[in-house]
Short mmCIF file of C-alpha atoms and ligand atoms in Angstrom, two decimals:
data_model
loop_
_atom_site.label_atom_id
_atom_site.label_comp_id
_atom_site.label_asym_id
_atom_site.label_seq_id
_atom_site.Cartn_x
_atom_site.Cartn_y
_atom_site.Cartn_z
CA MET A 1 117.14 143.36 104.12
CA ASP A 2 114.79 140.60 103.77
CA LYS A 3 114.61 137.46 106.11
CA ILE A 4 113.60 133.67 105.58
CA LEU A 5 111.68 132.07 108.08
CA ILE A 6 111.68 128.18 109.02
CA HIS A 7 109.27 126.45 110.80
CA GLY A 8 111.51 123.17 111.58
CA GLY A 9 109.82 119.71 111.36
CA ARG A 10 108.26 119.18 108.10
CA PRO A 11 109.23 116.21 106.14
CA LEU A 12 110.38 116.75 102.66
CA SER A 13 109.17 115.19 99.73
CA GLY A 14 108.90 115.33 96.01
CA SER A 15 111.19 116.74 93.20
CA ILE A 16 112.81 119.84 92.03
CA LYS A 17 114.88 120.75 88.76
CA ILE A 18 118.28 122.42 89.26
CA SER A 19 119.49 125.37 87.56
CA GLY A 20 122.35 126.08 85.86
CA SER A 21 125.77 126.41 87.66
CA LYS A 22 126.12 129.59 88.85
CA ASN A 23 130.15 128.77 88.81
CA SER A 24 130.43 127.83 85.20
CA ALA A 25 127.84 130.49 84.34
CA LEU A 26 130.13 133.68 85.75
CA PRO A 27 132.77 132.41 83.51
CA ILE A 28 131.13 132.03 80.44
CA LEU A 29 129.57 135.39 80.46
CA ALA A 30 132.97 136.68 80.99
CA ALA A 31 134.33 134.67 77.82
CA THR A 32 131.92 136.37 75.65
CA LEU A 33 134.07 139.51 75.83
CA LEU A 34 136.96 137.37 73.64
CA THR A 35 134.58 137.75 70.32
CA ARG A 36 133.13 140.62 68.02
CA GLU A 37 130.15 138.31 67.59
CA PRO A 38 127.02 137.85 69.49
CA CYS A 39 127.20 134.87 72.14
CA ILE A 40 123.83 133.08 72.89
CA LEU A 41 123.58 130.92 76.60
CA HIS A 42 121.09 128.55 77.90
CA ARG A 43 120.05 128.03 80.97
CA VAL A 44 121.62 131.16 82.71
CA PRO A 45 120.48 131.09 86.61
CA ASP A 46 118.83 134.08 87.78
CA LEU A 47 121.07 135.31 91.11
CA SER A 48 122.41 138.35 92.26
CA ASP A 49 126.09 137.19 90.49
CA THR A 50 124.99 136.85 87.28
CA HIS A 51 123.13 140.23 87.53
CA TYR A 52 126.28 141.70 88.62
CA MET A 53 128.59 140.02 85.79
CA LEU A 54 126.20 141.14 83.12
CA GLN A 55 126.48 144.64 84.80
CA ILE A 56 130.03 144.93 84.11
CA LEU A 57 129.91 143.51 80.72
CA MET A 58 127.17 146.00 80.27
CA HIS A 59 129.92 148.56 81.89
CA LEU A 60 132.79 146.97 79.55
CA GLY A 61 130.45 148.42 76.61
CA ALA A 62 128.45 145.19 75.57
CA GLN A 63 124.87 144.65 74.72
CA VAL A 64 122.84 142.75 77.02
CA GLU A 65 119.56 140.74 76.64
CA ARG A 66 117.92 138.72 79.22
CA ALA A 67 114.86 136.49 78.44
CA SER A 68 113.98 134.36 81.23
CA GLY A 69 117.04 131.67 81.37
CA THR A 70 118.89 132.97 78.02
CA VAL A 71 121.36 135.78 78.07
CA THR A 72 122.69 137.03 74.44
CA VAL A 73 125.76 139.05 74.54
CA ASN A 74 127.20 141.35 71.80
CA ALA A 75 130.68 142.46 72.89
CA GLU A 76 131.52 144.13 69.34
CA LYS A 77 132.71 147.58 71.19
CA ILE A 78 134.25 146.81 74.58
CA GLU A 79 136.54 148.99 76.63
CA SER A 80 138.95 147.43 79.23
CA ILE A 81 138.64 148.85 82.19
CA ALA A 82 136.25 147.26 84.62
CA PRO A 83 134.65 149.53 87.42
CA TYR A 84 135.20 149.24 90.70
CA GLU A 85 131.81 150.00 92.03
CA VAL A 86 130.21 146.78 90.08
CA VAL A 87 133.47 144.76 90.68
CA ARG A 88 133.83 145.47 94.21
CA LYS A 89 130.57 143.40 94.63
CA MET A 90 131.34 140.27 93.75
CA ARG A 91 135.06 138.64 93.64
CA ALA A 92 134.48 136.41 90.35
CA SER A 93 134.83 139.68 88.86
CA VAL A 94 138.38 139.07 88.17
CA CYS A 95 137.54 136.09 85.92
CA VAL A 96 137.20 139.20 83.25
CA LEU A 97 140.79 140.31 83.50
CA GLY A 98 141.65 136.91 80.86
CA PRO A 99 139.48 137.88 77.87
CA LEU A 100 139.84 141.27 78.25
CA LEU A 101 144.06 140.41 78.20
CA GLY A 102 143.18 138.39 75.02
CA ARG A 103 140.73 140.39 73.15
CA CYS A 104 142.36 143.88 74.27
CA LYS A 105 146.07 143.29 75.22
CA GLU A 106 145.13 145.18 78.36
CA ALA A 107 142.75 145.34 81.29
CA THR A 108 142.07 146.87 84.91
CA VAL A 109 140.25 145.37 87.37
CA SER A 110 139.68 146.75 91.02
CA LEU A 111 141.51 143.99 93.03
CA PRO A 112 139.01 141.38 94.53
CA GLY A 113 138.56 142.67 98.22
CA GLY A 114 139.05 139.28 100.62
CA CYS A 115 135.65 138.04 101.91
CA VAL A 116 134.25 136.08 104.51
CA ILE A 117 136.09 132.54 103.71
CA GLY A 118 139.27 134.04 103.81
CA ASP A 119 141.81 135.72 101.51
CA ARG A 120 141.11 135.37 98.28
CA PRO A 121 144.54 135.92 96.43
CA ILE A 122 145.13 136.33 92.37
CA ASP A 123 148.59 135.68 92.48
CA LEU A 124 148.49 132.85 89.64
CA HIS A 125 146.57 134.18 87.96
CA LEU A 126 148.70 136.96 87.46
CA LYS A 127 151.96 134.47 87.61
CA GLY A 128 149.81 133.12 84.24
CA PHE A 129 149.40 136.13 82.63
CA GLU A 130 152.91 137.10 83.01
CA ALA A 131 154.34 133.97 81.61
CA LEU A 132 152.04 134.70 78.35
CA GLY A 133 153.97 138.07 78.20
CA ALA A 134 151.91 140.61 80.12
CA ALA A 135 153.35 143.17 82.47
CA ILE A 136 151.29 143.90 85.59
CA ARG A 137 150.88 146.94 87.93
CA VAL A 138 149.08 146.97 90.73
CA GLU A 139 148.00 150.38 91.93
CA GLY A 140 145.28 152.45 93.41
CA GLY A 141 143.28 148.90 94.60
CA ASN A 142 143.36 147.79 90.65
CA VAL A 143 145.29 145.57 89.15
CA LYS A 144 146.35 146.77 85.63
CA VAL A 145 147.66 143.81 83.31
CA PHE A 146 149.10 144.44 79.61
CA ALA A 147 150.81 143.03 76.87
CA PRO A 148 152.17 143.75 73.18
CA LYS A 149 151.41 140.79 72.21
CA LEU A 150 150.40 137.18 74.35
CA THR A 151 152.95 134.29 73.43
CA GLY A 152 152.16 130.59 74.43
CA ALA A 153 154.11 129.05 77.47
CA ILE A 154 154.44 126.73 80.02
CA ILE A 155 152.46 127.48 82.91
CA ASN A 156 152.17 125.10 86.51
CA LEU A 157 149.29 127.07 88.42
CA THR A 158 149.12 124.71 91.22
CA GLY A 159 148.83 126.83 94.24
CA LYS A 160 149.74 125.76 98.26
CA PHE A 161 146.01 125.05 98.41
CA GLY A 162 146.03 122.85 95.12
CA PRO A 163 144.62 124.38 91.76
CA THR A 164 142.80 127.85 91.21
CA VAL A 165 139.44 127.55 89.76
CA LEU A 166 139.41 130.90 88.37
CA GLY A 167 143.18 131.25 87.74
CA THR A 168 142.51 128.15 85.25
CA ASP A 169 139.73 130.03 83.85
CA ASN A 170 141.39 133.33 83.28
CA VAL A 171 144.63 132.03 81.79
CA MET A 172 142.78 129.53 79.67
CA MET A 173 140.34 132.70 78.57
CA ALA A 174 143.84 135.14 77.63
CA ALA A 175 145.89 132.26 76.48
CA VAL A 176 143.20 131.05 73.41
CA LEU A 177 144.56 134.39 71.76
CA ALA A 178 147.89 134.06 72.43
CA GLU A 179 150.52 133.17 69.58
CA GLY A 180 151.55 129.33 69.99
CA ILE A 181 150.84 126.61 72.19
CA THR A 182 150.12 127.00 75.95
CA VAL A 183 150.76 124.42 78.05
CA ILE A 184 148.44 124.74 81.68
CA GLU A 185 150.03 122.03 84.09
CA GLY A 186 148.61 122.04 87.33
CA ALA A 187 145.06 122.65 86.11
CA ALA A 188 141.83 122.69 88.16
CA THR A 189 139.55 119.99 86.86
CA GLU A 190 136.42 121.20 87.88
CA PRO A 191 133.11 120.61 85.60
CA GLU A 192 132.92 124.17 85.44
CA VAL A 193 136.48 124.38 84.02
CA VAL A 194 135.65 122.09 81.22
CA ASP A 195 132.10 124.12 80.44
CA LEU A 196 134.39 126.93 79.77
CA ALA A 197 136.70 124.99 77.46
CA ASP A 198 133.78 123.50 75.62
CA PHE A 199 132.22 127.23 74.85
CA LEU A 200 135.56 128.49 74.07
CA ASN A 201 135.91 125.47 72.06
CA LYS A 202 132.82 126.68 69.99
CA MET A 203 133.55 129.89 69.61
CA GLY A 204 136.64 128.33 67.58
CA ALA A 205 139.64 128.06 70.38
CA LYS A 206 141.48 124.83 70.29
CA ILE A 207 141.78 123.37 73.62
CA GLU A 208 142.68 119.87 74.78
CA GLY A 209 142.64 117.71 78.24
CA ALA A 210 140.02 120.08 79.98
CA GLY A 211 138.97 117.79 83.17
CA THR A 212 142.35 116.59 83.02
CA ARG A 213 145.33 118.49 84.96
CA ARG A 214 146.76 119.22 82.09
CA LEU A 215 145.60 121.54 79.38
CA ILE A 216 147.05 122.19 75.82
CA ILE A 217 145.73 125.20 74.24
CA GLU A 218 146.81 126.08 70.40
CA GLY A 219 146.36 129.78 70.51
CA VAL A 220 144.28 131.46 67.47
CA LYS A 221 143.75 134.65 65.54
CA GLU A 222 139.77 135.47 66.58
CA LEU A 223 136.94 133.57 68.25
CA HIS A 224 133.50 133.51 66.74
CA GLY A 225 130.21 133.63 68.55
CA ALA A 226 128.63 130.24 69.48
CA GLU A 227 125.67 129.21 71.74
CA HIS A 228 125.26 127.02 74.47
CA ASP A 229 123.92 125.32 77.50
CA ILE A 230 124.98 126.08 80.77
CA ILE A 231 125.83 122.59 82.95
CA PRO A 232 123.33 121.94 85.95
CA ASP A 233 124.75 123.65 89.35
CA ARG A 234 126.08 120.92 91.22
CA ILE A 235 126.61 122.68 94.38
CA GLU A 236 122.61 123.52 94.25
CA ALA A 237 122.43 119.92 93.76
CA GLY A 238 124.61 118.91 96.81
CA THR A 239 122.65 121.49 98.93
CA PHE A 240 119.10 119.84 97.60
CA LEU A 241 120.46 116.04 98.52
CA VAL A 242 121.75 117.39 102.13
CA ALA A 243 118.18 119.07 102.41
CA GLY A 244 116.84 115.33 101.78
CA ALA A 245 118.78 113.48 103.77
CA ILE A 246 118.70 116.22 107.02
CA ALA A 247 114.59 116.52 106.55
CA GLY A 248 113.43 113.95 103.53
CA LYS A 249 111.32 111.05 103.57
CA GLY A 250 112.37 110.45 99.84
CA VAL A 251 113.66 113.43 97.43
CA THR A 252 114.28 113.67 93.95
CA ILE A 253 116.51 116.32 92.22
CA LYS A 254 115.90 116.70 88.38
CA ARG A 255 118.78 117.60 85.70
CA VAL A 256 121.60 116.69 87.60
CA VAL A 257 125.04 115.43 86.29
CA ARG A 258 125.62 112.05 88.33
CA GLU A 259 129.06 112.15 88.02
CA HIS A 260 129.34 115.83 88.87
CA VAL A 261 128.09 114.81 92.65
CA SER A 262 129.45 111.44 93.33
CA SER A 263 131.87 112.84 95.75
CA VAL A 264 128.55 113.60 97.73
CA THR A 265 126.62 110.90 96.89
CA ASP A 266 129.59 108.84 98.21
CA ALA A 267 129.10 110.91 101.75
CA LEU A 268 125.50 110.65 101.98
CA ILE A 269 125.71 106.55 101.60
CA ALA A 270 128.64 106.38 103.72
CA CYS A 271 126.23 107.93 106.54
CA GLY A 272 123.60 105.99 105.64
CA TYR A 273 121.06 107.09 103.39
CA GLN A 274 120.06 105.68 100.51
CA ILE A 275 120.75 106.99 97.08
CA GLN A 276 118.71 105.95 94.06
CA TRP A 277 119.94 107.15 90.13
CA ALA A 278 117.66 107.54 87.53
CA GLU A 279 118.31 109.01 83.84
CA ASN A 280 118.59 112.11 84.64
CA SER A 281 117.84 112.89 88.07
CA ILE A 282 118.80 111.22 91.75
CA THR A 283 116.59 110.47 95.40
CA VAL A 284 117.85 110.59 98.53
CA SER A 285 115.78 108.68 101.25
CA PRO A 286 116.48 107.79 104.92
CA ASN A 287 117.53 104.16 105.37
CA GLY A 288 117.38 103.58 109.09
CA ALA A 289 120.27 104.53 111.47
CA VAL A 290 122.98 107.14 110.42
CA LYS A 291 126.63 106.76 111.24
CA PRO A 292 129.02 109.96 111.96
CA LEU A 293 131.86 110.79 108.67
CA GLU A 294 135.06 111.94 108.49
CA ILE A 295 135.65 114.40 105.68
CA ALA A 296 137.86 116.60 104.13
CA THR A 297 137.28 118.89 101.31
CA GLU A 298 139.80 118.80 98.10
CA PRO A 299 139.82 119.69 94.68
CA TYR A 300 137.72 118.15 92.61
CA PRO A 301 136.43 115.10 92.00
CA GLY A 302 137.00 115.25 95.97
CA PHE A 303 134.80 116.30 98.59
CA PRO A 304 134.06 120.06 97.50
CA THR A 305 134.90 122.79 99.78
CA ASP A 306 131.35 124.59 98.37
CA MET A 307 129.50 121.69 100.42
CA GLN A 308 131.18 121.72 103.82
CA ALA A 309 129.19 124.14 105.53
CA GLN A 310 125.97 122.19 104.61
CA MET A 311 127.18 118.53 105.68
CA CYS A 312 128.42 120.30 108.66
CA ALA A 313 124.66 120.95 109.12
CA LEU A 314 123.84 117.36 108.45
CA LEU A 315 126.27 116.00 110.67
CA SER A 316 125.45 118.29 113.39
CA THR A 317 122.36 116.02 113.91
CA THR A 318 123.97 112.83 113.31
CA GLU A 319 124.91 110.96 116.54
CA GLY A 320 128.63 110.20 117.16
CA ILE A 321 131.46 112.15 116.43
CA SER A 322 132.39 113.21 113.19
CA VAL A 323 135.16 115.41 111.54
CA ILE A 324 135.15 117.89 108.81
CA THR A 325 138.68 119.10 107.65
CA GLU A 326 138.59 122.42 104.98
CA ASN A 327 141.68 122.38 102.97
CA ILE A 328 140.51 124.63 100.61
CA PHE A 329 139.43 127.48 102.65
CA PRO A 330 140.96 126.77 106.06
CA GLN A 331 138.94 129.83 107.38
CA ARG A 332 135.35 128.99 105.88
CA TYR A 333 133.73 128.36 109.13
CA MET A 334 131.50 131.27 109.69
CA HIS A 335 128.55 128.71 109.90
CA VAL A 336 129.65 126.95 113.06
CA ALA A 337 128.86 129.83 115.40
CA GLU A 338 125.63 130.28 114.36
CA LEU A 339 124.90 126.54 114.12
CA LYS A 340 125.98 126.52 117.74
CA ARG A 341 123.37 129.04 118.74
CA MET A 342 120.93 126.09 117.22
CA GLY A 343 122.08 123.85 119.76
CA ALA A 344 125.40 122.05 117.61
CA HIS A 345 128.37 120.79 119.24
CA VAL A 346 131.20 121.75 117.32
CA GLN A 347 135.03 121.96 118.34
CA LEU A 348 137.10 124.61 115.88
CA GLU A 349 140.40 123.02 115.64
CA GLY A 350 142.51 125.14 113.31
CA SER A 351 140.91 123.89 109.70
CA THR A 352 139.46 121.24 111.38
CA ALA A 353 135.56 121.28 112.77
CA VAL A 354 135.17 117.85 115.19
CA ILE A 355 131.46 117.03 115.79
CA GLN A 356 129.24 115.81 118.16
CA GLY A 357 126.07 114.95 117.05
CA VAL A 358 123.01 116.20 118.68
CA GLU A 359 119.51 114.76 119.13
CA ARG A 360 117.70 117.92 117.83
CA LEU A 361 118.44 121.36 117.39
CA PHE A 362 116.75 124.52 118.29
CA GLY A 363 115.22 127.31 115.96
CA ALA A 364 117.05 130.43 116.98
CA PRO A 365 117.38 133.91 114.69
CA VAL A 366 120.63 133.57 113.16
CA MET A 367 122.67 136.10 110.53
CA ALA A 368 124.01 134.24 107.23
CA SER A 369 127.45 135.55 106.44
CA ASP A 370 128.52 134.04 102.90
CA LEU A 371 126.77 132.18 100.40
CA ARG A 372 127.27 128.70 101.87
CA ALA A 373 127.26 129.05 105.29
CA SER A 374 123.96 130.84 104.87
CA ALA A 375 122.42 127.64 103.11
CA ALA A 376 123.57 125.89 105.44
CA LEU A 377 121.38 128.00 108.31
CA VAL A 378 118.47 127.19 105.90
CA LEU A 379 119.48 123.20 106.12
CA ALA A 380 119.21 123.22 109.86
CA GLY A 381 116.29 125.39 109.95
CA LEU A 382 114.54 122.36 108.54
CA LYS A 383 115.84 120.29 110.81
CA ALA A 384 115.58 122.26 113.78
CA GLU A 385 112.72 122.69 116.69
CA GLY A 386 110.32 125.72 116.19
CA ARG A 387 111.52 128.80 114.28
CA THR A 388 114.70 129.53 112.81
CA GLU A 389 115.21 133.21 111.14
CA VAL A 390 117.77 133.64 108.78
CA SER A 391 118.66 137.40 108.03
CA ARG A 392 120.61 138.71 105.57
CA VAL A 393 119.49 136.32 102.71
CA TYR A 394 120.79 138.18 99.99
CA HIS A 395 124.08 136.28 100.86
CA ILE A 396 121.90 133.32 99.78
CA ASP A 397 120.39 134.87 96.54
CA ARG A 398 124.02 135.71 95.40
CA GLY A 399 124.12 131.92 94.50
CA TYR A 400 120.83 130.07 94.68
CA GLU A 401 118.20 130.96 92.52
CA HIS A 402 114.43 130.62 94.61
CA LEU A 403 115.86 128.58 97.21
CA ASP A 404 112.71 129.03 99.69
CA GLU A 405 110.70 128.91 96.84
CA LYS A 406 111.86 125.52 95.48
CA LEU A 407 112.01 123.98 99.64
CA SER A 408 108.46 124.93 99.99
CA GLU A 409 107.89 123.13 96.69
CA LEU A 410 109.24 119.87 98.80
CA GLY A 411 107.28 120.45 101.90
CA ALA A 412 109.03 122.98 103.90
CA HIS A 413 107.13 125.18 106.02
CA ILE A 414 109.66 127.87 104.88
CA GLU A 415 108.69 131.73 103.86
CA ARG A 416 110.77 135.14 102.78
CA VAL A 417 109.95 138.29 104.71
CA LYS A 418 110.84 141.52 103.09
CA ALA A 419 112.29 143.43 105.90
C1 EPZ B 501 135.96 129.15 92.79
O1 EPZ B 501 136.52 130.06 93.48
C2 EPZ B 501 134.11 128.94 93.04
N1 EPZ B 501 133.77 130.55 92.95
C3 EPZ B 501 134.38 129.44 94.60
O2 EPZ B 501 132.59 128.82 95.05
C4 EPZ B 501 134.72 127.59 95.04
O3 EPZ B 501 135.04 127.26 96.41
C5 EPZ B 501 136.22 127.19 94.81
O4 EPZ B 501 136.45 127.73 93.16
C6 EPZ B 501 137.10 126.50 95.19
O5 EPZ B 501 136.24 125.52 94.56
C7 EPZ B 501 133.84 130.41 91.19
O6 EPZ B 501 133.88 129.44 90.16
C8 EPZ B 501 132.75 131.82 91.08
P1 EPZ B 501 140.24 128.84 93.80
P2 EPZ B 501 138.20 130.43 93.29
O7 EPZ B 501 140.63 130.01 93.11
O8 EPZ B 501 138.65 129.86 91.80
C9 EPZ B 501 143.67 129.91 96.35
C10 EPZ B 501 130.72 129.32 96.17
O9 EPZ B 501 130.49 129.33 97.17
N2 EPZ B 501 144.42 130.73 95.67
O10 EPZ B 501 140.07 127.63 93.47
O11 EPZ B 501 138.14 132.00 93.51
C11 EPZ B 501 142.81 130.59 97.23
O12 EPZ B 501 142.99 131.50 98.42
C12 EPZ B 501 132.38 129.93 95.67
O13 EPZ B 501 130.39 129.23 94.92
C13 EPZ B 501 145.73 130.91 95.64
O14 EPZ B 501 146.35 130.81 96.31
O15 EPZ B 501 138.55 129.58 93.98
C14 EPZ B 501 142.31 129.26 98.07
O16 EPZ B 501 142.86 128.09 99.03
C15 EPZ B 501 132.97 130.30 96.78
N3 EPZ B 501 146.43 131.84 94.81
C16 EPZ B 501 142.47 127.84 96.75
O17 EPZ B 501 144.09 128.59 95.93
C17 EPZ B 501 145.35 132.24 93.53
O18 EPZ B 501 145.79 133.21 92.68
C18 EPZ B 501 141.43 127.84 95.71
O19 EPZ B 501 141.26 128.82 95.33
C19 EPZ B 501 144.25 131.51 93.31
C20 EPZ B 501 143.66 130.72 94.53
#
């Protein structure tokens, strides 16, 4: 397993280009199952997770071609059983359920395991499918959904932790081929949900209200092929903005949608960093004294849970007492134990982390656990004195396209070691 070595203390500067969004590409790749015609997707990031999704599509019978960032999928002939050996590798595989139910009126996918950020239920996905007329059967570690036909319904997808992103995606992808009108109340409003709705509408779907809590979907008989550019990855963008804050003297990120990262830029401004916007880029620079922060993760447009670990790394070296509350995945603190091994002072109290900023962090061998926790350890290593060795970097490769290479372009002393 590869490792990433970081020699901290080198100031970052310069600019990097943000890749296409992982969390947009995954459901959009799944959505290509909804048509017999070819779909062409541009700016699909080269990640383990997108690789797994392409494997699933091929296992289902789709023809897949990839030429650098462009992927062509032809799902003319498909079956409806997603194989365990591929699905088990990625929880987001669950988002093939909706398109398979919409297209084939049945689907069998192995149940998503939990993962290190806690239990990952799909009860809301299944509630939406049942409302559309599907029967659900859970057996042998698989979930099977089937319906003689799908009929539009009024569905509320709000759960105890708020809206569900992939649940909204899944139900929307089934509803586009249902008979009649479906209204999804309590829909997720993340930019990735909007990007999926835009793609589905290009395929001939009739979806209104994307980006609001209320989606109105008029079912159609069938969908046709379409071509689409995946939006930039706002979490990668946020991660590099935090890198620029923790160790930069002027870092610019290009190909970013300003409003998609406004909660992150607001947080960095509140901490005392300077943010400058240009046409299609954002620059973060130090701007004198920095201040501690109290912040809570919320559904979009609030501060994203996927940026919580990265913020924890930054606030670990920000003088004063900061408080982070994790409202989406309350156990999402795998990074804390490792940050403490680097000298951070973080006290966990339920879903809240109380952070006493320290003068300096010290490089150490640390272990990646989940995608964003791993990124947080790399960010801490940029700041820490000495050498940090991050093992199990396959977690990083799931969701960041060439993270070490991009940080190296910004001047970081970072290298990937084949273990
Ligand atoms: C998506 O996961 C993202 N993944 C996650 O990003 C992100 O953290 C999450 O949304 C929240 O923004 C992809 O888009 C591939 P949810 P998703 O359903 O859709 C609970 C990353 O690092 N819930 O919005 O699976 C759930 O337990 C990943 O890129 C139910 O209770 O998350 C959580 O507490 C990590 N029942 C909350 O809702 C359900 O049926 C939000 O989960 C579904 C979810």
